[in-house]
Amino acid sequence: MKTKKRITIYDIAEKLNITASSVSRALNNSNHVNEATKNLVLKTAAELNYKRNVLASNLRMGKTKTIGVVVPRINQNFFSNVIAGIEDATYQKGYNLIICQSNESRDKEIKCINTLMNQHVDCIVISVSVESDDHSHLKNVLDQGVQLIQFDRVADELETLKVINDNEQASMEAVTHLIEQGYKRIALLEGPQNLNIFRQRKTGYLKALKNFNLPVISELVIENAWTKELGAAATRKLLSLPEPPDAIFASTSDFSALGVLDVAHAMHIKVPSELGILGYANEPFTELTTPSITTIDQFSVNMGKTIANLYFEEMENKEVVVTPKVISIKPELIIRASTRKKR
Amino acid sequence: MKTKKRITIYDIAEKLNITASSVSRALNNSNHVNEATKNLVLKTAAELNYKRNVLASNLRMGKTKTIGVVVPRINQNFFSNVIAGIEDATYQKGYNLIICQSNESRDKEIKCINTLMNQHVDCIVISVSVESDDHSHLKNVLDQGVQLIQFDRVADELETLKVINDNEQASMEAVTHLIEQGYKRIALLEGPQNLNIFRQRKTGYLKALKNFNLPVISELVIENAWTKELGAAATRKLLSLPEPPDAIFASTSDFSALGVLDVAHAMHIKVPSELGILGYANEPFTELTTPSITTIDQFSVNMGKTIANLYFEEMENKEVVVTPKVISIKPELIIRASTRKKR
DNA sequence: TTTGGAATGGCAATCGATTGCATGAATTTA
DNA sequence: TAAATTCATGCAATCGATTGCCATTCCAAA
């Protein structure tokens, strides 16, 4: 390991017989240096292959051009897409990304936040874990003066920048679609209601029913069916009711919709003629199942880019105190075979 | 933004009427402090909610407890799984992860490496982009004394730590399986041959044919068919041959296998009876297609953990100059419907 | 000729934590 | 009792970059 000593501004200064101050000013394009020396410094810096020591710079400046991202799971399609979007946009501005996963655990989430704060990130982007009810750790971030942007799963009560989907609207459109296809007894698989996205989706479901004067049948609303397994279990229960549903809206995820489909297959129930299935998130696999699954696309990569750009905008007019900004992205219903009852 | 000033070791020192040196020693559990003062410092630090300024520490120490990861695409299942695995293992050791994506571009890859080097990461983990033939930018990393770990797609000629899959073996097993199922004219969709993983998979294919004394039919080997679209195009070409293949090994990815399947469906060719299909990577969707696709699992999350642990091992015995270590993970053939010709 | 101001650039402190060396006290050994 | 150790702590430099303040030079206006 022959670690040759890195070139510093002092090396440049020495070579040019000036002080480090001037070198620094030249490199930062300050107008407190002569144009000639500025060029000289730039030229020498290039020659010596000088690289600014960001560690020193960060310490001095108190900022790191780094954004911390906390998601429940990195390897979940929606989240990895959002991250890809963020990376794409931040990269262009010379920002770095530190990624943490909370594994849906409140404890780990808190630790992630602490780590990121210790790293002095300039901004934290988070989609909260399912366990996180109390958001004091997020409040801390704000108190420390660090920018906080929530996305997708957000804590409503915290006044932060937010980038969300219009879950209610999407859900309403989805259920409306089911009704228009002629489904009459529509079941809802709902997610943990402490997360607002799942509450909103439920609201959309209820509103759609109301719009068409359909009754809300409580036995058709299943709590906490947000994994493939839970979705399957819920479906078994639903389909063995005296009056089973003729459609199931897995408002939690495409994975639970997949559980529904599996059970339907196993019970030889025809989809979509006997049972309509609708998922959420437009996971890649939804167009590959037989039948393909109708679902809702959240424009996840785009969401990531929006988050990044929101941050940069805020940075630019940081003096102006804006009311907490919320950007809502309208998701799109992707109609596929699993709900095409009418031909 | 009421940024209360952070507590530093000087604040603790002042409060206890000692110097910052002693505080630092106490916090670092040095044995150059009295046990009593050490405890006192620890207690006061906790009371004042002291957090070490890692920026300052990093500058002084010249290391950052940060690992940089460069992958072609964050939101590709294999890579996001590997990242998840790395995160999981590094998190426990208090390390951070900076993630970059090269987007399969050599230019971007170089920029990523530079960024990470500027950030003084302790280690760079990379799976090279398809465009990267010349690896001088990686050599640079080594020259600067930064640990470099390659995985999956590796530059053979660079003497670094490597974590790879035994592609040749896996490929051979896959083709052997096809032969044993009774397929006789087995086509190969191969990837860009500048990447060693694709060369190895081809070698495996050739070896399997040889083992069974089957001829290599050059028109059944299609170059550069590594996306869904290219896989589909290749399939159309193959199936319109005077003597078409009875099986296609999409050695590049499950996506190209998906392209094969699509074309087979469109041409009303029965899978697996008339055409066997075999993919690579065990993407989640492969068990959801009709028929489900036989593929090769790479234990991606586990691969990530292996990478992280390899780094930590190396750290511990850094004095010992070990010959560049290569860890090869044996992938597993997942046999599904798309190749079950015999019943 | 004098004065005022702009343009340059140097000095030194600062951002916090770490650490080699020195000092002085306490303890042990001869 | 004197010399030799050990132990605890302080001092000051260091890691590089940044920046407020001051000093000098030079030119233009009065």
PDB file of N, CA and C in Angstrom, chain B residues 113-191:
ATOM      1  N   ILE B 113     -16.545   6.379  -8.918  1.00  0.00           N
ATOM      2  CA  ILE B 113     -15.324   6.017  -8.199  1.00  0.00           C
ATOM      3  C   ILE B 113     -14.643   7.273  -7.663  1.00  0.00           C
ATOM      4  N   ASN B 114     -14.551   8.293  -8.511  1.00  0.00           N
ATOM      5  CA  ASN B 114     -13.901   9.529  -8.070  1.00  0.00           C
ATOM      6  C   ASN B 114     -14.626  10.142  -6.882  1.00  0.00           C
ATOM      7  N   THR B 115     -15.937  10.190  -6.984  1.00  0.00           N
ATOM      8  CA  THR B 115     -16.716  10.736  -5.874  1.00  0.00           C
ATOM      9  C   THR B 115     -16.417   9.972  -4.593  1.00  0.00           C
ATOM     10  N   LEU B 116     -16.438   8.669  -4.697  1.00  0.00           N
ATOM     11  CA  LEU B 116     -16.220   7.857  -3.501  1.00  0.00           C
ATOM     12  C   LEU B 116     -14.813   8.059  -2.952  1.00  0.00           C
ATOM     13  N   MET B 117     -13.851   8.167  -3.832  1.00  0.00           N
ATOM     14  CA  MET B 117     -12.488   8.403  -3.370  1.00  0.00           C
ATOM     15  C   MET B 117     -12.396   9.769  -2.674  1.00  0.00           C
ATOM     16  N   ASN B 118     -13.064  10.743  -3.244  1.00  0.00           N
ATOM     17  CA  ASN B 118     -13.066  12.068  -2.623  1.00  0.00           C
ATOM     18  C   ASN B 118     -13.721  12.040  -1.248  1.00  0.00           C
ATOM     19  N   GLN B 119     -14.662  11.158  -1.098  1.00  0.00           N
ATOM     20  CA  GLN B 119     -15.336  11.046   0.188  1.00  0.00           C
ATOM     21  C   GLN B 119     -14.516  10.228   1.185  1.00  0.00           C
ATOM     22  N   HIS B 120     -13.362   9.777   0.738  1.00  0.00           N
ATOM     23  CA  HIS B 120     -12.468   8.997   1.592  1.00  0.00           C
ATOM     24  C   HIS B 120     -13.132   7.752   2.161  1.00  0.00           C
ATOM     25  N   VAL B 121     -13.893   7.067   1.336  1.00  0.00           N
ATOM     26  CA  VAL B 121     -14.476   5.811   1.812  1.00  0.00           C
ATOM     27  C   VAL B 121     -13.351   4.840   2.132  1.00  0.00           C
ATOM     28  N   ASP B 122     -13.619   3.945   3.070  1.00  0.00           N
ATOM     29  CA  ASP B 122     -12.583   2.994   3.472  1.00  0.00           C
ATOM     30  C   ASP B 122     -12.488   1.835   2.492  1.00  0.00           C
ATOM     31  N   CYS B 123     -13.532   1.644   1.748  1.00  0.00           N
ATOM     32  CA  CYS B 123     -13.580   0.481   0.876  1.00  0.00           C
ATOM     33  C   CYS B 123     -14.567   0.745  -0.254  1.00  0.00           C
ATOM     34  N   ILE B 124     -14.241   0.244  -1.423  1.00  0.00           N
ATOM     35  CA  ILE B 124     -15.176   0.368  -2.539  1.00  0.00           C
ATOM     36  C   ILE B 124     -15.588  -1.024  -2.998  1.00  0.00           C
ATOM     37  N   VAL B 125     -16.862  -1.217  -3.095  1.00  0.00           N
ATOM     38  CA  VAL B 125     -17.414  -2.487  -3.558  1.00  0.00           C
ATOM     39  C   VAL B 125     -18.030  -2.235  -4.921  1.00  0.00           C
ATOM     40  N   ILE B 126     -17.661  -3.022  -5.899  1.00  0.00           N
ATOM     41  CA  ILE B 126     -18.151  -2.720  -7.244  1.00  0.00           C
ATOM     42  C   ILE B 126     -18.471  -3.958  -8.063  1.00  0.00           C
ATOM     43  N   SER B 127     -19.505  -3.820  -8.854  1.00  0.00           N
ATOM     44  CA  SER B 127     -19.789  -4.770  -9.916  1.00  0.00           C
ATOM     45  C   SER B 127     -19.728  -3.940 -11.186  1.00  0.00           C
ATOM     46  N   VAL B 128     -18.761  -4.237 -12.032  1.00  0.00           N
ATOM     47  CA  VAL B 128     -18.460  -3.305 -13.125  1.00  0.00           C
ATOM     48  C   VAL B 128     -19.575  -3.222 -14.156  1.00  0.00           C
ATOM     49  N   SER B 129     -19.618  -2.104 -14.823  1.00  0.00           N
ATOM     50  CA  SER B 129     -20.637  -1.885 -15.843  1.00  0.00           C
ATOM     51  C   SER B 129     -20.258  -2.627 -17.112  1.00  0.00           C
ATOM     52  N   VAL B 130     -21.212  -2.822 -17.954  1.00  0.00           N
ATOM     53  CA  VAL B 130     -20.960  -3.609 -19.156  1.00  0.00           C
ATOM     54  C   VAL B 130     -19.980  -2.893 -20.078  1.00  0.00           C
ATOM     55  N   GLU B 131     -19.961  -1.573 -19.969  1.00  0.00           N
ATOM     56  CA  GLU B 131     -19.087  -0.804 -20.856  1.00  0.00           C
ATOM     57  C   GLU B 131     -17.627  -0.806 -20.427  1.00  0.00           C
ATOM     58  N   SER B 132     -17.386  -1.193 -19.194  1.00  0.00           N
ATOM     59  CA  SER B 132     -16.033  -0.972 -18.688  1.00  0.00           C
ATOM     60  C   SER B 132     -15.079  -2.096 -19.080  1.00  0.00           C
ATOM     61  N   ASP B 133     -14.258  -1.829 -20.075  1.00  0.00           N
ATOM     62  CA  ASP B 133     -13.281  -2.801 -20.535  1.00  0.00           C
ATOM     63  C   ASP B 133     -11.939  -2.534 -19.889  1.00  0.00           C
ATOM     64  N   ASP B 134     -11.612  -1.263 -19.908  1.00  0.00           N
ATOM     65  CA  ASP B 134     -10.344  -0.835 -19.352  1.00  0.00           C
ATOM     66  C   ASP B 134     -10.610  -0.516 -17.882  1.00  0.00           C
ATOM     67  N   HIS B 135      -9.751  -1.036 -17.016  1.00  0.00           N
ATOM     68  CA  HIS B 135     -10.053  -0.884 -15.596  1.00  0.00           C
ATOM     69  C   HIS B 135      -9.050  -0.010 -14.860  1.00  0.00           C
ATOM     70  N   SER B 136      -8.493   0.957 -15.572  1.00  0.00           N
ATOM     71  CA  SER B 136      -7.469   1.781 -14.937  1.00  0.00           C
ATOM     72  C   SER B 136      -8.040   2.569 -13.758  1.00  0.00           C
ATOM     73  N   HIS B 137      -9.313   2.910 -13.839  1.00  0.00           N
ATOM     74  CA  HIS B 137      -9.896   3.661 -12.724  1.00  0.00           C
ATOM     75  C   HIS B 137      -9.948   2.807 -11.464  1.00  0.00           C
ATOM     76  N   LEU B 138     -10.079   1.510 -11.644  1.00  0.00           N
ATOM     77  CA  LEU B 138     -10.066   0.633 -10.472  1.00  0.00           C
ATOM     78  C   LEU B 138      -8.647   0.472  -9.940  1.00  0.00           C
ATOM     79  N   LYS B 139      -7.717   0.421 -10.856  1.00  0.00           N
ATOM     80  CA  LYS B 139      -6.314   0.315 -10.456  1.00  0.00           C
ATOM     81  C   LYS B 139      -5.947   1.516  -9.586  1.00  0.00           C
ATOM     82  N   ASN B 140      -6.446   2.664  -9.971  1.00  0.00           N
ATOM     83  CA  ASN B 140      -6.243   3.885  -9.184  1.00  0.00           C
ATOM     84  C   ASN B 140      -6.640   3.708  -7.739  1.00  0.00           C
ATOM     85  N   VAL B 141      -7.788   3.095  -7.550  1.00  0.00           N
ATOM     86  CA  VAL B 141      -8.292   2.878  -6.194  1.00  0.00           C
ATOM     87  C   VAL B 141      -7.258   2.117  -5.385  1.00  0.00           C
ATOM     88  N   LEU B 142      -6.766   1.043  -5.971  1.00  0.00           N
ATOM     89  CA  LEU B 142      -5.763   0.242  -5.276  1.00  0.00           C
ATOM     90  C   LEU B 142      -4.511   1.059  -4.992  1.00  0.00           C
ATOM     91  N   ASP B 143      -4.100   1.833  -5.980  1.00  0.00           N
ATOM     92  CA  ASP B 143      -2.886   2.635  -5.812  1.00  0.00           C
ATOM     93  C   ASP B 143      -3.013   3.618  -4.658  1.00  0.00           C
ATOM     94  N   GLN B 144      -4.206   4.091  -4.443  1.00  0.00           N
ATOM     95  CA  GLN B 144      -4.419   5.039  -3.353  1.00  0.00           C
ATOM     96  C   GLN B 144      -4.543   4.331  -2.002  1.00  0.00           C
ATOM     97  N   GLY B 145      -4.412   3.024  -2.026  1.00  0.00           N
ATOM     98  CA  GLY B 145      -4.460   2.290  -0.772  1.00  0.00           C
ATOM     99  C   GLY B 145      -5.857   2.079  -0.215  1.00  0.00           C
ATOM    100  N   VAL B 146      -6.839   2.157  -1.085  1.00  0.00           N
ATOM    101  CA  VAL B 146      -8.207   1.917  -0.626  1.00  0.00           C
ATOM    102  C   VAL B 146      -8.598   0.482  -0.967  1.00  0.00           C
ATOM    103  N   GLN B 147      -9.206  -0.152  -0.021  1.00  0.00           N
ATOM    104  CA  GLN B 147      -9.620  -1.539  -0.227  1.00  0.00           C
ATOM    105  C   GLN B 147     -10.631  -1.605  -1.367  1.00  0.00           C
ATOM    106  N   LEU B 148     -10.496  -2.596  -2.217  1.00  0.00           N
ATOM    107  CA  LEU B 148     -11.425  -2.740  -3.340  1.00  0.00           C
ATOM    108  C   LEU B 148     -11.952  -4.170  -3.364  1.00  0.00           C
ATOM    109  N   ILE B 149     -13.250  -4.290  -3.399  1.00  0.00           N
ATOM    110  CA  ILE B 149     -13.844  -5.628  -3.493  1.00  0.00           C
ATOM    111  C   ILE B 149     -14.740  -5.673  -4.712  1.00  0.00           C
ATOM    112  N   GLN B 150     -14.461  -6.608  -5.591  1.00  0.00           N
ATOM    113  CA  GLN B 150     -15.313  -6.762  -6.755  1.00  0.00           C
ATOM    114  C   GLN B 150     -16.295  -7.907  -6.514  1.00  0.00           C
ATOM    115  N   PHE B 151     -17.458  -7.787  -7.089  1.00  0.00           N
ATOM    116  CA  PHE B 151     -18.379  -8.923  -6.987  1.00  0.00           C
ATOM    117  C   PHE B 151     -19.137  -9.125  -8.290  1.00  0.00           C
ATOM    118  N   ASP B 152     -19.575 -10.342  -8.463  1.00  0.00           N
ATOM    119  CA  ASP B 152     -20.342 -10.759  -9.643  1.00  0.00           C
ATOM    120  C   ASP B 152     -19.601 -10.478 -10.944  1.00  0.00           C
ATOM    121  N   ARG B 153     -19.770  -9.275 -11.467  1.00  0.00           N
ATOM    122  CA  ARG B 153     -19.031  -8.950 -12.682  1.00  0.00           C
ATOM    123  C   ARG B 153     -17.682  -8.383 -12.273  1.00  0.00           C
ATOM    124  N   VAL B 154     -16.635  -9.170 -12.423  1.00  0.00           N
ATOM    125  CA  VAL B 154     -15.336  -8.733 -11.930  1.00  0.00           C
ATOM    126  C   VAL B 154     -14.316  -8.624 -13.053  1.00  0.00           C
ATOM    127  N   ALA B 155     -13.347  -7.777 -12.856  1.00  0.00           N
ATOM    128  CA  ALA B 155     -12.220  -7.684 -13.785  1.00  0.00           C
ATOM    129  C   ALA B 155     -11.174  -8.684 -13.309  1.00  0.00           C
ATOM    130  N   ASP B 156     -11.050  -9.759 -14.048  1.00  0.00           N
ATOM    131  CA  ASP B 156     -10.178 -10.856 -13.610  1.00  0.00           C
ATOM    132  C   ASP B 156      -8.755 -10.410 -13.341  1.00  0.00           C
ATOM    133  N   GLU B 157      -8.245  -9.564 -14.227  1.00  0.00           N
ATOM    134  CA  GLU B 157      -6.826  -9.262 -14.164  1.00  0.00           C
ATOM    135  C   GLU B 157      -6.438  -8.415 -12.957  1.00  0.00           C
ATOM    136  N   LEU B 158      -7.393  -7.805 -12.310  1.00  0.00           N
ATOM    137  CA  LEU B 158      -7.064  -6.999 -11.130  1.00  0.00           C
ATOM    138  C   LEU B 158      -6.995  -7.875  -9.895  1.00  0.00           C
ATOM    139  N   GLU B 159      -5.909  -7.718  -9.170  1.00  0.00           N
ATOM    140  CA  GLU B 159      -5.751  -8.532  -7.972  1.00  0.00           C
ATOM    141  C   GLU B 159      -6.448  -7.882  -6.802  1.00  0.00           C
ATOM    142  N   THR B 160      -7.700  -8.189  -6.660  1.00  0.00           N
ATOM    143  CA  THR B 160      -8.475  -7.629  -5.555  1.00  0.00           C
ATOM    144  C   THR B 160      -9.231  -8.759  -4.886  1.00  0.00           C
ATOM    145  N   LEU B 161      -9.862  -8.423  -3.790  1.00  0.00           N
ATOM    146  CA  LEU B 161     -10.791  -9.364  -3.194  1.00  0.00           C
ATOM    147  C   LEU B 161     -11.967  -9.499  -4.149  1.00  0.00           C
ATOM    148  N   LYS B 162     -12.493 -10.690  -4.256  1.00  0.00           N
ATOM    149  CA  LYS B 162     -13.613 -10.911  -5.167  1.00  0.00           C
ATOM    150  C   LYS B 162     -14.642 -11.833  -4.534  1.00  0.00           C
ATOM    151  N   VAL B 163     -15.872 -11.542  -4.753  1.00  0.00           N
ATOM    152  CA  VAL B 163     -16.948 -12.450  -4.368  1.00  0.00           C
ATOM    153  C   VAL B 163     -17.762 -12.720  -5.621  1.00  0.00           C
ATOM    154  N   ILE B 164     -17.719 -13.935  -6.051  1.00  0.00           N
ATOM    155  CA  ILE B 164     -18.373 -14.257  -7.320  1.00  0.00           C
ATOM    156  C   ILE B 164     -19.252 -15.488  -7.202  1.00  0.00           C
ATOM    157  N   ASN B 165     -20.006 -15.701  -8.239  1.00  0.00           N
ATOM    158  CA  ASN B 165     -20.744 -16.958  -8.345  1.00  0.00           C
ATOM    159  C   ASN B 165     -19.939 -17.889  -9.235  1.00  0.00           C
ATOM    160  N   ASP B 166     -20.112 -19.172  -9.017  1.00  0.00           N
ATOM    161  CA  ASP B 166     -19.470 -20.111  -9.928  1.00  0.00           C
ATOM    162  C   ASP B 166     -20.372 -20.237 -11.148  1.00  0.00           C
ATOM    163  N   ASN B 167     -20.202 -19.286 -12.054  1.00  0.00           N
ATOM    164  CA  ASN B 167     -21.077 -19.225 -13.217  1.00  0.00           C
ATOM    165  C   ASN B 167     -20.925 -20.429 -14.126  1.00  0.00           C
ATOM    166  N   GLU B 168     -19.688 -20.853 -14.280  1.00  0.00           N
ATOM    167  CA  GLU B 168     -19.444 -21.952 -15.208  1.00  0.00           C
ATOM    168  C   GLU B 168     -20.144 -23.215 -14.734  1.00  0.00           C
ATOM    169  N   GLN B 169     -19.949 -23.499 -13.464  1.00  0.00           N
ATOM    170  CA  GLN B 169     -20.559 -24.683 -12.875  1.00  0.00           C
ATOM    171  C   GLN B 169     -22.083 -24.619 -12.984  1.00  0.00           C
ATOM    172  N   ALA B 170     -22.630 -23.471 -12.629  1.00  0.00           N
ATOM    173  CA  ALA B 170     -24.084 -23.315 -12.654  1.00  0.00           C
ATOM    174  C   ALA B 170     -24.608 -23.514 -14.066  1.00  0.00           C
ATOM    175  N   SER B 171     -23.909 -22.901 -14.993  1.00  0.00           N
ATOM    176  CA  SER B 171     -24.326 -22.989 -16.382  1.00  0.00           C
ATOM    177  C   SER B 171     -24.261 -24.435 -16.865  1.00  0.00           C
ATOM    178  N   MET B 172     -23.209 -25.105 -16.459  1.00  0.00           N
ATOM    179  CA  MET B 172     -23.057 -26.489 -16.878  1.00  0.00           C
ATOM    180  C   MET B 172     -24.188 -27.345 -16.312  1.00  0.00           C
ATOM    181  N   GLU B 173     -24.487 -27.125 -15.056  1.00  0.00           N
ATOM    182  CA  GLU B 173     -25.580 -27.889 -14.445  1.00  0.00           C
ATOM    183  C   GLU B 173     -26.900 -27.611 -15.139  1.00  0.00           C
ATOM    184  N   ALA B 174     -27.085 -26.365 -15.494  1.00  0.00           N
ATOM    185  CA  ALA B 174     -28.332 -25.986 -16.141  1.00  0.00           C
ATOM    186  C   ALA B 174     -28.481 -26.715 -17.468  1.00  0.00           C
ATOM    187  N   VAL B 175     -27.426 -26.680 -18.264  1.00  0.00           N
ATOM    188  CA  VAL B 175     -27.497 -27.312 -19.587  1.00  0.00           C
ATOM    189  C   VAL B 175     -27.599 -28.825 -19.444  1.00  0.00           C
ATOM    190  N   THR B 176     -26.877 -29.355 -18.464  1.00  0.00           N
ATOM    191  CA  THR B 176     -26.978 -30.793 -18.204  1.00  0.00           C
ATOM    192  C   THR B 176     -28.421 -31.186 -17.888  1.00  0.00           C
ATOM    193  N   HIS B 177     -29.046 -30.361 -17.082  1.00  0.00           N
ATOM    194  CA  HIS B 177     -30.448 -30.603 -16.749  1.00  0.00           C
ATOM    195  C   HIS B 177     -31.304 -30.643 -18.017  1.00  0.00           C
ATOM    196  N   LEU B 178     -31.063 -29.696 -18.912  1.00  0.00           N
ATOM    197  CA  LEU B 178     -31.837 -29.651 -20.158  1.00  0.00           C
ATOM    198  C   LEU B 178     -31.622 -30.932 -20.963  1.00  0.00           C
ATOM    199  N   ILE B 179     -30.361 -31.345 -21.035  1.00  0.00           N
ATOM    200  CA  ILE B 179     -30.055 -32.555 -21.799  1.00  0.00           C
ATOM    201  C   ILE B 179     -30.749 -33.763 -21.172  1.00  0.00           C
ATOM    202  N   GLU B 180     -30.682 -33.832 -19.865  1.00  0.00           N
ATOM    203  CA  GLU B 180     -31.297 -34.969 -19.175  1.00  0.00           C
ATOM    204  C   GLU B 180     -32.811 -34.982 -19.328  1.00  0.00           C
ATOM    205  N   GLN B 181     -33.362 -33.823 -19.559  1.00  0.00           N
ATOM    206  CA  GLN B 181     -34.799 -33.762 -19.780  1.00  0.00           C
ATOM    207  C   GLN B 181     -35.146 -34.165 -21.222  1.00  0.00           C
ATOM    208  N   GLY B 182     -34.127 -34.410 -22.025  1.00  0.00           N
ATOM    209  CA  GLY B 182     -34.378 -34.901 -23.373  1.00  0.00           C
ATOM    210  C   GLY B 182     -34.261 -33.858 -24.469  1.00  0.00           C
ATOM    211  N   TYR B 183     -33.862 -32.634 -24.089  1.00  0.00           N
ATOM    212  CA  TYR B 183     -33.687 -31.616 -25.127  1.00  0.00           C
ATOM    213  C   TYR B 183     -32.401 -31.914 -25.888  1.00  0.00           C
ATOM    214  N   LYS B 184     -32.453 -31.713 -27.207  1.00  0.00           N
ATOM    215  CA  LYS B 184     -31.297 -32.110 -28.024  1.00  0.00           C
ATOM    216  C   LYS B 184     -30.631 -30.933 -28.739  1.00  0.00           C
ATOM    217  N   ARG B 185     -31.444 -29.977 -29.125  1.00  0.00           N
ATOM    218  CA  ARG B 185     -30.863 -28.804 -29.821  1.00  0.00           C
ATOM    219  C   ARG B 185     -31.019 -27.593 -28.904  1.00  0.00           C
ATOM    220  N   ILE B 186     -30.007 -27.374 -28.136  1.00  0.00           N
ATOM    221  CA  ILE B 186     -30.104 -26.340 -27.095  1.00  0.00           C
ATOM    222  C   ILE B 186     -29.411 -25.061 -27.538  1.00  0.00           C
ATOM    223  N   ALA B 187     -30.200 -23.989 -27.622  1.00  0.00           N
ATOM    224  CA  ALA B 187     -29.636 -22.696 -28.026  1.00  0.00           C
ATOM    225  C   ALA B 187     -29.122 -21.954 -26.814  1.00  0.00           C
ATOM    226  N   LEU B 188     -28.175 -21.069 -27.056  1.00  0.00           N
ATOM    227  CA  LEU B 188     -27.631 -20.242 -25.979  1.00  0.00           C
ATOM    228  C   LEU B 188     -27.785 -18.771 -26.327  1.00  0.00           C
ATOM    229  N   LEU B 189     -28.405 -18.034 -25.426  1.00  0.00           N
ATOM    230  CA  LEU B 189     -28.399 -16.582 -25.570  1.00  0.00           C
ATOM    231  C   LEU B 189     -27.256 -16.089 -24.698  1.00  0.00           C
ATOM    232  N   GLU B 190     -26.259 -15.520 -25.325  1.00  0.00           N
ATOM    233  CA  GLU B 190     -25.108 -15.117 -24.526  1.00  0.00           C
ATOM    234  C   GLU B 190     -25.042 -13.599 -24.353  1.00  0.00           C
ATOM    235  N   GLY B 191     -24.359 -13.205 -23.292  1.00  0.00           N
ATOM    236  CA  GLY B 191     -24.241 -11.772 -23.004  1.00  0.00           C
ATOM    237  C   GLY B 191     -22.946 -11.221 -23.566  1.00  0.00           C
TER     238      GLY B 191
END
